[in-house]
mmCIF file of C-alpha atoms in Angstrom:
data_model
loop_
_atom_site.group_PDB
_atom_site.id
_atom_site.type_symbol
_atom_site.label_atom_id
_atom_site.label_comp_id
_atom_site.label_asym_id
_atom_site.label_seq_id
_atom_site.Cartn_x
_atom_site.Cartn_y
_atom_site.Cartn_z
ATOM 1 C CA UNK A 112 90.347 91.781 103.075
ATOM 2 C CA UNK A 113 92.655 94.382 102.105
ATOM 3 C CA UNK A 114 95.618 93.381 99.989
ATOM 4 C CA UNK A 115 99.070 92.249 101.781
ATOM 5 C CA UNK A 116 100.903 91.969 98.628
ATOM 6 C CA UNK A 117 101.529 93.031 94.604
ATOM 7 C CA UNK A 118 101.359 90.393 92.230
ATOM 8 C CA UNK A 119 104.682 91.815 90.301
ATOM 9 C CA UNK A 120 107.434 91.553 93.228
ATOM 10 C CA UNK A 121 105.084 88.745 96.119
ATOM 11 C CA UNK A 122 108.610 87.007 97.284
ATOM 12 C CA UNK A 123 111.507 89.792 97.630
ATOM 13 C CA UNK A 124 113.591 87.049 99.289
ATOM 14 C CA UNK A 125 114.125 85.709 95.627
ATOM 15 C CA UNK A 126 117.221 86.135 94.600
ATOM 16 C CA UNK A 127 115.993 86.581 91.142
ATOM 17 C CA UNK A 128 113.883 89.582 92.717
ATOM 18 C CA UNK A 129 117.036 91.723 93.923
ATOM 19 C CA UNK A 130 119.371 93.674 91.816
ATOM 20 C CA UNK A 131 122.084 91.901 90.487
ATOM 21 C CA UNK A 132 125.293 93.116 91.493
ATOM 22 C CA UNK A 133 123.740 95.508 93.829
ATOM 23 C CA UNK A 134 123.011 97.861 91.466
ATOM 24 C CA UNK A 135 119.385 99.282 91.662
ATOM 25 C CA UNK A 136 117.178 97.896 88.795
ATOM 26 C CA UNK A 137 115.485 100.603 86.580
ATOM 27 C CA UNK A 138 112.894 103.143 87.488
ATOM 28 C CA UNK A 139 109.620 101.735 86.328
ATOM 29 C CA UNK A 140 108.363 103.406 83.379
ATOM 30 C CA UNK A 141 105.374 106.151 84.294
ATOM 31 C CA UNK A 142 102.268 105.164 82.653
ATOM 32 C CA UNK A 143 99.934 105.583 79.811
ATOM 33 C CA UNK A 144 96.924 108.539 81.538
ATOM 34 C CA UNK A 145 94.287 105.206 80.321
ATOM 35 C CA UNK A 146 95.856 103.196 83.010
ATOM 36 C CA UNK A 147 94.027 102.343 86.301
ATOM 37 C CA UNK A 148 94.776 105.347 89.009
ATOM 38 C CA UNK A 149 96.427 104.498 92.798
ATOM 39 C CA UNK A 150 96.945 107.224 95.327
ATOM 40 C CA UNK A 151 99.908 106.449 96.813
ATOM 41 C CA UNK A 152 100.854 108.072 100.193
ATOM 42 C CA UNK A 153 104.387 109.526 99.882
ATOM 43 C CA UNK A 154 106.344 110.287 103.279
ATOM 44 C CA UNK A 155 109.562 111.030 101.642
ATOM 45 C CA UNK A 156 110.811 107.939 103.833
ATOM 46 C CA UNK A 157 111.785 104.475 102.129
ATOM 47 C CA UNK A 158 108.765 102.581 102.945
ATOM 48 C CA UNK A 159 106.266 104.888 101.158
ATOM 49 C CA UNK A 160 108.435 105.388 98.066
ATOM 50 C CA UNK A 161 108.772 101.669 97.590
ATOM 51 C CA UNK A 162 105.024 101.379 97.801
ATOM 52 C CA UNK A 163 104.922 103.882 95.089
ATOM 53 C CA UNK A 164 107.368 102.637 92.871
ATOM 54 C CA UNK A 165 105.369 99.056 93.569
ATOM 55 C CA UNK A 166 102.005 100.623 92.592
ATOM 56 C CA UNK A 167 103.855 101.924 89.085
ATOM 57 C CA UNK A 168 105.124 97.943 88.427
ATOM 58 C CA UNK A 169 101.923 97.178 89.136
ATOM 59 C CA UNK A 170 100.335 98.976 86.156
ATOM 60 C CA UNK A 171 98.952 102.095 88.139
ATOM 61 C CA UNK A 172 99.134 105.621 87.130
ATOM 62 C CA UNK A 173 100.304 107.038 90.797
ATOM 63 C CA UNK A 174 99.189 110.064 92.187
ATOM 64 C CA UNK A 175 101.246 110.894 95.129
ATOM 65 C CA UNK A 176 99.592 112.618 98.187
ATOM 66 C CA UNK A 177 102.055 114.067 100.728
ATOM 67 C CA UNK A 178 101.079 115.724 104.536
ATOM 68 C CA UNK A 179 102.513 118.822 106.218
ATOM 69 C CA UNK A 180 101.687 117.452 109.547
ATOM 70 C CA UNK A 181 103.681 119.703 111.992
ATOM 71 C CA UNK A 182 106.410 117.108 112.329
ATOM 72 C CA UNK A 183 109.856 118.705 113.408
ATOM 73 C CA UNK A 184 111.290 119.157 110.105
ATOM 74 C CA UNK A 185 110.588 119.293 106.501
ATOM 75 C CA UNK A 186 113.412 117.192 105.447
ATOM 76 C CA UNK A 187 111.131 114.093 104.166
ATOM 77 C CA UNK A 188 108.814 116.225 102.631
ATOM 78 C CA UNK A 189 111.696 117.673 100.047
ATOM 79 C CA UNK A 190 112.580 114.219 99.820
ATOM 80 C CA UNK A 191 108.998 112.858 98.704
ATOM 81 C CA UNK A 192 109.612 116.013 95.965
ATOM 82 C CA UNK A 193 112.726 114.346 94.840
ATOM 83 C CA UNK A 194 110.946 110.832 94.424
ATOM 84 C CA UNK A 195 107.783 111.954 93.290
ATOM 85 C CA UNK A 196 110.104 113.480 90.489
ATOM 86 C CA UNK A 197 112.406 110.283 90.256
ATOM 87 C CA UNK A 198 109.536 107.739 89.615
ATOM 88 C CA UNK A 199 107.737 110.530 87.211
ATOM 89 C CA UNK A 200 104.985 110.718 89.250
ATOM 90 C CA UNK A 201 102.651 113.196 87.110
ATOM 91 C CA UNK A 202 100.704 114.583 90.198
ATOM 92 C CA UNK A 203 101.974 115.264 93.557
ATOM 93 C CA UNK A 204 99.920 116.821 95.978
ATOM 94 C CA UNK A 205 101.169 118.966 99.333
ATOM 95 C CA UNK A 206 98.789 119.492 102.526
ATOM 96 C CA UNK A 207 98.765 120.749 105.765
ATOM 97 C CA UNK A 208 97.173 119.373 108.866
ATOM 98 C CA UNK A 209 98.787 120.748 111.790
ATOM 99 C CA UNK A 210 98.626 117.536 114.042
ATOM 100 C CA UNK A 211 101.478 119.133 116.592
ATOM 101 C CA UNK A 212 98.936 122.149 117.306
ATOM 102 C CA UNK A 213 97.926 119.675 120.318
ATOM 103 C CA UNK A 214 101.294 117.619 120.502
ATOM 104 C CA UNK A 215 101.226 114.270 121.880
ATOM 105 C CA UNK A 216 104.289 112.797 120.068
ATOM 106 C CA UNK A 217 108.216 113.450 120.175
ATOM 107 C CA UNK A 218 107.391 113.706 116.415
ATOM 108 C CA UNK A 219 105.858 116.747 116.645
ATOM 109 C CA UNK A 220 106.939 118.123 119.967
ATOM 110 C CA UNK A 221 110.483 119.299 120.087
ATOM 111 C CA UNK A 222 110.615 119.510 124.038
ATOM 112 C CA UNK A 223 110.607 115.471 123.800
ATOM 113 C CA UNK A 224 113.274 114.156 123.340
ATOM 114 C CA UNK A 225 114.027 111.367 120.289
ATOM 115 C CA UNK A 226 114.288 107.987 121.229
ATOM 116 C CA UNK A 227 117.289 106.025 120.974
ATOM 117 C CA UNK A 228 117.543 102.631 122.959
ATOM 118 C CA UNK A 229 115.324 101.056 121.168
ATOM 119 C CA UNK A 230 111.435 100.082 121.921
ATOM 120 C CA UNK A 231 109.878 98.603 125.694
ATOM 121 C CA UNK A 232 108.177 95.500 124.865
ATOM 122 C CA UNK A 233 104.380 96.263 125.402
ATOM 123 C CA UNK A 234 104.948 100.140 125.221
ATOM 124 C CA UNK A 235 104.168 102.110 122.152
ATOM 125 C CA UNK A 236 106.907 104.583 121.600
ATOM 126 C CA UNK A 237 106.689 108.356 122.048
ATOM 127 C CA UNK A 238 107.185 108.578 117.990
ATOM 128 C CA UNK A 239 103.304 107.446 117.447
ATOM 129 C CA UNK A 240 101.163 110.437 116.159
ATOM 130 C CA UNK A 241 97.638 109.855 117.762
ATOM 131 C CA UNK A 242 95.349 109.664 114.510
ATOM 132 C CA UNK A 243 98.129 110.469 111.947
ATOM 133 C CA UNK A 244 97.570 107.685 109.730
ATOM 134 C CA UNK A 245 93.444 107.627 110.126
ATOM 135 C CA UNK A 246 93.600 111.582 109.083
ATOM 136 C CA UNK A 247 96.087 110.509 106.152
ATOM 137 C CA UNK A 248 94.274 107.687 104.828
ATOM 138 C CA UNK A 249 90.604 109.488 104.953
ATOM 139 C CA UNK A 250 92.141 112.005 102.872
ATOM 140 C CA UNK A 251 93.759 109.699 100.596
ATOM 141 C CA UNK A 252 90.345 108.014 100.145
ATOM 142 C CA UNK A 253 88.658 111.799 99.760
ATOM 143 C CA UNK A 254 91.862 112.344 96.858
ATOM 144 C CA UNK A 255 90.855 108.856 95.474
ATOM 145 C CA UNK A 256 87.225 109.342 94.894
ATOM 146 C CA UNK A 257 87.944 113.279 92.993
ATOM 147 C CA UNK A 258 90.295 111.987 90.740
ATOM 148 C CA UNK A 259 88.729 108.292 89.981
ATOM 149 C CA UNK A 260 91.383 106.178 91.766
ATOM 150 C CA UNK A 261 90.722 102.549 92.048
ATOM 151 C CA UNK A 262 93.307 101.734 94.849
ATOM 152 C CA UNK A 263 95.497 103.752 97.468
ATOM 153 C CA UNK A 264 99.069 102.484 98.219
ATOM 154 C CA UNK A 265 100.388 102.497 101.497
ATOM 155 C CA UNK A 266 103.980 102.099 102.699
ATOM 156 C CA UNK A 267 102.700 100.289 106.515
ATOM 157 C CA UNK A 268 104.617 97.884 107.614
ATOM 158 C CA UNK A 269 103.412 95.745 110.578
ATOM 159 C CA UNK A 270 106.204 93.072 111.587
ATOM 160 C CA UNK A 271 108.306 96.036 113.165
ATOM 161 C CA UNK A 272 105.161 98.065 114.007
ATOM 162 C CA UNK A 273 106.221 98.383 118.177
ATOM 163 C CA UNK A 274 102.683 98.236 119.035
ATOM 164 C CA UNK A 275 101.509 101.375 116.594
ATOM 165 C CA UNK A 276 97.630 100.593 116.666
ATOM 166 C CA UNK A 277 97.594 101.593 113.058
ATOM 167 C CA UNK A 278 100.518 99.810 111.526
ATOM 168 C CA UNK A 279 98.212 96.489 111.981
ATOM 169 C CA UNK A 280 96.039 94.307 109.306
ATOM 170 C CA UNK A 281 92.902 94.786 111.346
ATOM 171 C CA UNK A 282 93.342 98.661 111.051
ATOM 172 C CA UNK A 283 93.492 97.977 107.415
ATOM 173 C CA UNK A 284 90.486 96.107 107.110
ATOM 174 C CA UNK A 285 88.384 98.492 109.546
ATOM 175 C CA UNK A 286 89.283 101.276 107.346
ATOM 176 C CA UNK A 287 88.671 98.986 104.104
ATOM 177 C CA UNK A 288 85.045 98.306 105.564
ATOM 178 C CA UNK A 289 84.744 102.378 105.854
ATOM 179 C CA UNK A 290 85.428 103.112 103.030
ATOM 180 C CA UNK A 291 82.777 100.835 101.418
ATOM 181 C CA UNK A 292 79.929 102.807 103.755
ATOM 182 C CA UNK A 293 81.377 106.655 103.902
ATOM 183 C CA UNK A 294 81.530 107.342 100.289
ATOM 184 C CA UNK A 295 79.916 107.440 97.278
ATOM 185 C CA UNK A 296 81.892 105.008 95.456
ATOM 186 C CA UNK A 297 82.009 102.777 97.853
ATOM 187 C CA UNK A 298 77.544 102.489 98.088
ATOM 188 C CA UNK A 299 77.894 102.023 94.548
ATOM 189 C CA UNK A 300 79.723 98.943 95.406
ATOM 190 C CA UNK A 301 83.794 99.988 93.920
ATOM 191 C CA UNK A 302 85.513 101.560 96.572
ATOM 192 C CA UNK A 303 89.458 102.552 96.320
ATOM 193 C CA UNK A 304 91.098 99.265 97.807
ATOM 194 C CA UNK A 305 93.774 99.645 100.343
ATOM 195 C CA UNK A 306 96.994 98.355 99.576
ATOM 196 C CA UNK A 307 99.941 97.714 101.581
ATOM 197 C CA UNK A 308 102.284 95.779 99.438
ATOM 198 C CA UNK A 309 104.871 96.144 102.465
ATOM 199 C CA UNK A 310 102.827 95.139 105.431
ATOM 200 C CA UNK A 311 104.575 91.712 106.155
ATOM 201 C CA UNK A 312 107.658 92.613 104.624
ATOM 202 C CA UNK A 313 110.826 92.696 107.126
ATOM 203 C CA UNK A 314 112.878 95.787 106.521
ATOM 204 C CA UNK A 315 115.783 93.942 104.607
ATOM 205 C CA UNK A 316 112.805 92.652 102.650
ATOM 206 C CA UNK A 317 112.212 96.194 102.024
ATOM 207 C CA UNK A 318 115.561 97.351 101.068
ATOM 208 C CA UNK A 319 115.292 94.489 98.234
ATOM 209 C CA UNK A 320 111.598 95.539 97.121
ATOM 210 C CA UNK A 321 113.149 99.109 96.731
ATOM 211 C CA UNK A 322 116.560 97.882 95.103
ATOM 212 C CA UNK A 323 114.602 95.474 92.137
ATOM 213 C CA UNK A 324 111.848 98.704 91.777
ATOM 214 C CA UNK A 325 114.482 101.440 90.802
ATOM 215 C CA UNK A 326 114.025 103.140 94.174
ATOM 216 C CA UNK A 327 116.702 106.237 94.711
ATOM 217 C CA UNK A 328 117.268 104.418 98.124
ATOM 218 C CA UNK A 329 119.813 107.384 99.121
ATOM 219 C CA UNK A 330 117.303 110.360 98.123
ATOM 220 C CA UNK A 331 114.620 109.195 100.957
ATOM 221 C CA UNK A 332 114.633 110.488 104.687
ATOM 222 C CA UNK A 333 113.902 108.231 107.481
ATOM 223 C CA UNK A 334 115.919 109.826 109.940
ATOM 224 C CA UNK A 335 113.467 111.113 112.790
ATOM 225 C CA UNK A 336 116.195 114.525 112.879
ATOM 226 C CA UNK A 337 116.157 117.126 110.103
ATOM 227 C CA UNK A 338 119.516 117.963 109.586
ATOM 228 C CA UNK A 339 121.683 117.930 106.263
ATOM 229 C CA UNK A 340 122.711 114.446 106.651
ATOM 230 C CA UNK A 341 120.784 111.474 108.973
ATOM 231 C CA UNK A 342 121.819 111.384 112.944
ATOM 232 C CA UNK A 343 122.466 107.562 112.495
ATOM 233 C CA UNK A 344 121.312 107.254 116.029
ATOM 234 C CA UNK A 345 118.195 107.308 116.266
ATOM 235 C CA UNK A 346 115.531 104.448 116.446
ATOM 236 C CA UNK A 347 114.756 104.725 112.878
ATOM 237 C CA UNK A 348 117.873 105.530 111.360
ATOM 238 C CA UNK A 349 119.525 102.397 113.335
ATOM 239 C CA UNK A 350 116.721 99.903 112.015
ATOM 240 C CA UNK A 351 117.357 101.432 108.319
ATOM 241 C CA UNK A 352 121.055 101.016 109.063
ATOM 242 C CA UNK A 353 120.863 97.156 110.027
ATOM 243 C CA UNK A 354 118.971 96.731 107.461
ATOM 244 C CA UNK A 355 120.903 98.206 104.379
ATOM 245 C CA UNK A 356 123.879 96.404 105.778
ATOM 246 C CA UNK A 357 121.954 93.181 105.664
ATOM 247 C CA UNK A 358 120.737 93.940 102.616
ATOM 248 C CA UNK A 359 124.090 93.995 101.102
ATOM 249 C CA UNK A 360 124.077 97.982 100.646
ATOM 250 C CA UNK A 361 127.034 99.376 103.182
ATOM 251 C CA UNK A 362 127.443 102.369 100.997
ATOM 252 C CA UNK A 363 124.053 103.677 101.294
ATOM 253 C CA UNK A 364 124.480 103.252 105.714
ATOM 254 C CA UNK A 365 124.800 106.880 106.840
ATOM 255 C CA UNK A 366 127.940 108.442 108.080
ATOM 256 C CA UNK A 367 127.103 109.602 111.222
ATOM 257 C CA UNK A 368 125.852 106.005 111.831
ATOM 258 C CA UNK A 369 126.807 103.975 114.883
ATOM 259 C CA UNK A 370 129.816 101.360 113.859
ATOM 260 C CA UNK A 371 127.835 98.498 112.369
ATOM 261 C CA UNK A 372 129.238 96.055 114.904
ATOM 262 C CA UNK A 373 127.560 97.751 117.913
ATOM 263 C CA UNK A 374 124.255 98.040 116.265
ATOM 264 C CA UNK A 375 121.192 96.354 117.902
ATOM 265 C CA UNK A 376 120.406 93.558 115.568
ATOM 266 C CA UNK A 377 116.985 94.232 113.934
ATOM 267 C CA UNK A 378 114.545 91.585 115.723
ATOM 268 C CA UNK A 379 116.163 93.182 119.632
ATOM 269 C CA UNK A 380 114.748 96.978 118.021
ATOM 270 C CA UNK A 381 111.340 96.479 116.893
ATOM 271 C CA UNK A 382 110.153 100.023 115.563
ATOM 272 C CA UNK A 383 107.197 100.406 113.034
ATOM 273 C CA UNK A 384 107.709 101.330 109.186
ATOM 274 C CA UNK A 385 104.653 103.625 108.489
ATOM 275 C CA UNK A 386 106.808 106.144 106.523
#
């Protein structure tokens, strides 16, 4: 089974859990090069950098893997830089894998246009990437077996997941059971375990997680636009919206945000959190 949760932060609804005042706790200390290693998978978004910052508390030396994937902009890939930097994150690899060469997704297609209105119950949205996370996780498990890695961190979330195929637990524990047969590491009985500390968080849960962990909540992108500041309108940016307002954070909601009174409340606007 692949891990759901991290032993140092399993209940973010504690109160004893969140910052106190709403002031982010401090950046968890980079550690010692003897320390276990986890690949984490760094978007730039505030999913993935929570999972990283989670995989520091809990006692891994991170080495952050990020992917050029053709998507519209590189706005979330300067701000995985930024992280990487902020948590001290020692290595931080870059790749390309042009996944909009053959489109398929209003992530990588500009002629499609962004959705806005929310997601169709029993519909996955035009924002899934066909085989974006199976291509980034088999080369976070290649990254993991170089450099000696005993776990990858992931930033999926699946209670908002919309239907994304591979947002789910069972996609987890397919790709677990790979892993154990398409490597060496794994025949020899010790493959890198999946983690996805955030997979049954709700995204208020995962404004807290990021708050207690020293996250730079206002340095990641999850806006599906590239422009200086988020759109505030899109799918993403309104579910990230709710949620720091929920969350007790109003100052971190972006300006060009819909008022907060007209916003969809988060269970009507299912979207997934992969980034």
């Amino acid at each position: 089974m692949v891990p759901i949760s991290s032993p140092e932060l399993a209940n973010p609804n504690d109160p004893s859990a969140e910052a106190v005042g709403g002031e982010q706790s401090q950046t968890p200390e980079p550690k010692p090069q003897n320390c276990p290693k986890a690949v984490v998978l760094l978007s730039g978004g505030l999913d993935s950098a929570t999972a990283a910052a989670q995989a520091i508390a809990d006692g891994y030396q991170p080495i952050a893997l990020s992917l050029d994937y053709g998507q519209r902009h590189n706005r979330e890939l300067q701000a995985a830089q930024v992280i990487a930097r902020h948590l001290g994150i020692q290595q931080h690899y870059t790749i390309a894998v042009n996944l909009a060469q053959w489109g398929g997704s209003s992530l990588t297609d500009p002629r499609q246009t962004l959705p806005q209105d929310g997601v169709q119950d029993n519909q996955i949205p035009s924002t899934y990437v066909p085989g974006r996370n199976t291509v980034f996780i088999a080369l976070a498990l290649a990254l993991a077996e170089a450099q000696g890695a005993v776990a990858i961190y992931l930033g999926i979330n699946a209670v908002d997941y919309s239907g994304y195929p591979d947002c789910r637990p069972p996609y987890l524990e397919a790709f677990q059971a790979l892993a154990q047969v398409s490597s060496k590491v794994g025949l020899e009985g010790h493959a890198p375990q999946l983690v996805a500390p955030l997979v049954l968080d709700s995204k208020v849960d995962i404004v807290r997680r990021a708050l207690a962990l020293g996250v730079p909540i206002a340095e990641t992108w999850s806006c599906y636009g590239g422009g200086e500041e988020p759109c505030g309108t899109c799918d993403s940016c309104r579910i990230r919206d709710r949620a720091l307002w929920d969350a007790g954070q109003p100052h971190l909601v972006s300006n060009q945000g819909r008022p907060l009174g007209q916003m969809v409340p988060l269970g009507e606007l299912d979207h997934p959190s992969v980034s």
